[in-house]
PDB file of C-alpha atoms in Angstrom:
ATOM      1  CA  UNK J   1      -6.822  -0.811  -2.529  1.00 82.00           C
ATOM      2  CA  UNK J   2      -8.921   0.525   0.209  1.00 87.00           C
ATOM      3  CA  UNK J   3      -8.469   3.203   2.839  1.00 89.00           C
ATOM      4  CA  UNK J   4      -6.896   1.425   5.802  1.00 89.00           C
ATOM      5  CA  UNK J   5      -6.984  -2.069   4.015  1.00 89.00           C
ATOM      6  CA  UNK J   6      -3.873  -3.233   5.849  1.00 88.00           C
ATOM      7  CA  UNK J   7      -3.221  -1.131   8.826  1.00 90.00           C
ATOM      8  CA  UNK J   8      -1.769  -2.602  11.221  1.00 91.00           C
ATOM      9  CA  UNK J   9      -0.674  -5.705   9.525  1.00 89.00           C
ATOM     10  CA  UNK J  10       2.880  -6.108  11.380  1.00 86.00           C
ATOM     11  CA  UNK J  11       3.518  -9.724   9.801  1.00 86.00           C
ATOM     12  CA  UNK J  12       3.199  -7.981   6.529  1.00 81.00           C
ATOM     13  CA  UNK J  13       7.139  -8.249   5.121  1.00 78.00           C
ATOM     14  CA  UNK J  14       6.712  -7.464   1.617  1.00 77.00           C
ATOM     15  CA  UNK J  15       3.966  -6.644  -0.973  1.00 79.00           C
ATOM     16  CA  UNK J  16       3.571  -7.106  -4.705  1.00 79.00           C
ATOM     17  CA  UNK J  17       1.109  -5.111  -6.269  1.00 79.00           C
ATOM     18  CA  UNK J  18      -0.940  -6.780  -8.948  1.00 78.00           C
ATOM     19  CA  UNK J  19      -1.441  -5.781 -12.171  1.00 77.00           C
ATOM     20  CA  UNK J  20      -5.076  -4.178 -11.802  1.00 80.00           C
ATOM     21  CA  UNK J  21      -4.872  -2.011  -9.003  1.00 79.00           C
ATOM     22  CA  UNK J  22      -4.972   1.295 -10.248  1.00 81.00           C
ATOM     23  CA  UNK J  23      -4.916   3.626  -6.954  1.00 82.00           C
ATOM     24  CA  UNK J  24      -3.931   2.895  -3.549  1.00 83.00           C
ATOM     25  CA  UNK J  25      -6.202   5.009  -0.617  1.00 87.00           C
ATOM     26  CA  UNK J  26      -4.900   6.958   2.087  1.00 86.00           C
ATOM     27  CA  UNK J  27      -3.667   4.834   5.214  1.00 87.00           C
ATOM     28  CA  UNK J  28      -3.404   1.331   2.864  1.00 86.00           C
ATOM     29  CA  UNK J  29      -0.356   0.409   4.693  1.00 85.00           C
ATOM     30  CA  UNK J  30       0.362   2.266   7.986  1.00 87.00           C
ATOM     31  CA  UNK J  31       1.294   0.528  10.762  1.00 87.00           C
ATOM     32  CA  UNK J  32       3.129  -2.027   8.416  1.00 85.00           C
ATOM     33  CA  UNK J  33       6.820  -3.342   9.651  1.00 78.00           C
ATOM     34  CA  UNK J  34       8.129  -3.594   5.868  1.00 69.00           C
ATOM     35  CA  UNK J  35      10.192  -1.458   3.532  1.00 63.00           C
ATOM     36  CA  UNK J  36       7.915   1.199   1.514  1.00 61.00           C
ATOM     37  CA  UNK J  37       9.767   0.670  -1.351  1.00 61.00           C
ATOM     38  CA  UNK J  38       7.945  -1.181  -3.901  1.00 60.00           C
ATOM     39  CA  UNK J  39       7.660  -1.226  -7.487  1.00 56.00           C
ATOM     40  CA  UNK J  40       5.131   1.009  -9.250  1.00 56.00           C
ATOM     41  CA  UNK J  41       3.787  -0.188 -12.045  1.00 57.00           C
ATOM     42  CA  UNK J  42       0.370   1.173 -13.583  1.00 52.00           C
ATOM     43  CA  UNK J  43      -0.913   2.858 -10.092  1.00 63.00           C
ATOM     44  CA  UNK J  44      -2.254   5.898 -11.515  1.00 61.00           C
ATOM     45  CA  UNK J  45      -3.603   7.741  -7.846  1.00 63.00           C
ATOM     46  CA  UNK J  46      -1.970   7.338  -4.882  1.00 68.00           C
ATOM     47  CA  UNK J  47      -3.721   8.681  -1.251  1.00 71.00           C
ATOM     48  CA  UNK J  48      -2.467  10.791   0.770  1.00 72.00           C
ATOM     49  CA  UNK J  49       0.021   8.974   3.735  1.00 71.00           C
ATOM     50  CA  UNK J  50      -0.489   5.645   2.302  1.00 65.00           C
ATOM     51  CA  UNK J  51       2.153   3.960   4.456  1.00 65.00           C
ATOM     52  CA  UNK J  52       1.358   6.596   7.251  1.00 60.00           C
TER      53      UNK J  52
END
C-alpha cells in the first residue's frame, strides 16, 4: 500500500489486509477514525507512522 493511500478516509471503520500486500508506506492510514489494531499476516515492511 502506498504512502498516504488512505489519509483522511474518516468513513473508513475497519480494514482487512489482503493476502499480497507485503509492506504498508508511511502515512497509509492517518487521519483514519478506526481501531489500528489489525491482523498481520505476511506484511514484511511496515513505514514509518503508518496510522500517523
Amino acid at each position: 500500500m502506498g504512502e498516504g493511500a488512505f489519509i483522511g478516509c474518516e468513513s473508513l471503520k475497519s480494514i482487512v489486509i489482503p493476502d499480497g500486500v507485503l509492506s504498508i508506506e508511511k502515512d497509509a492510514f492517518r487521519d483514519c477514525n478506526f481501531p489500528n489494531d489489525f491482523k498481520q499476516k505476511l506484511i514484511s515492511r511496515f513505514g514509518d507512522k503508518i496510522f500517523g
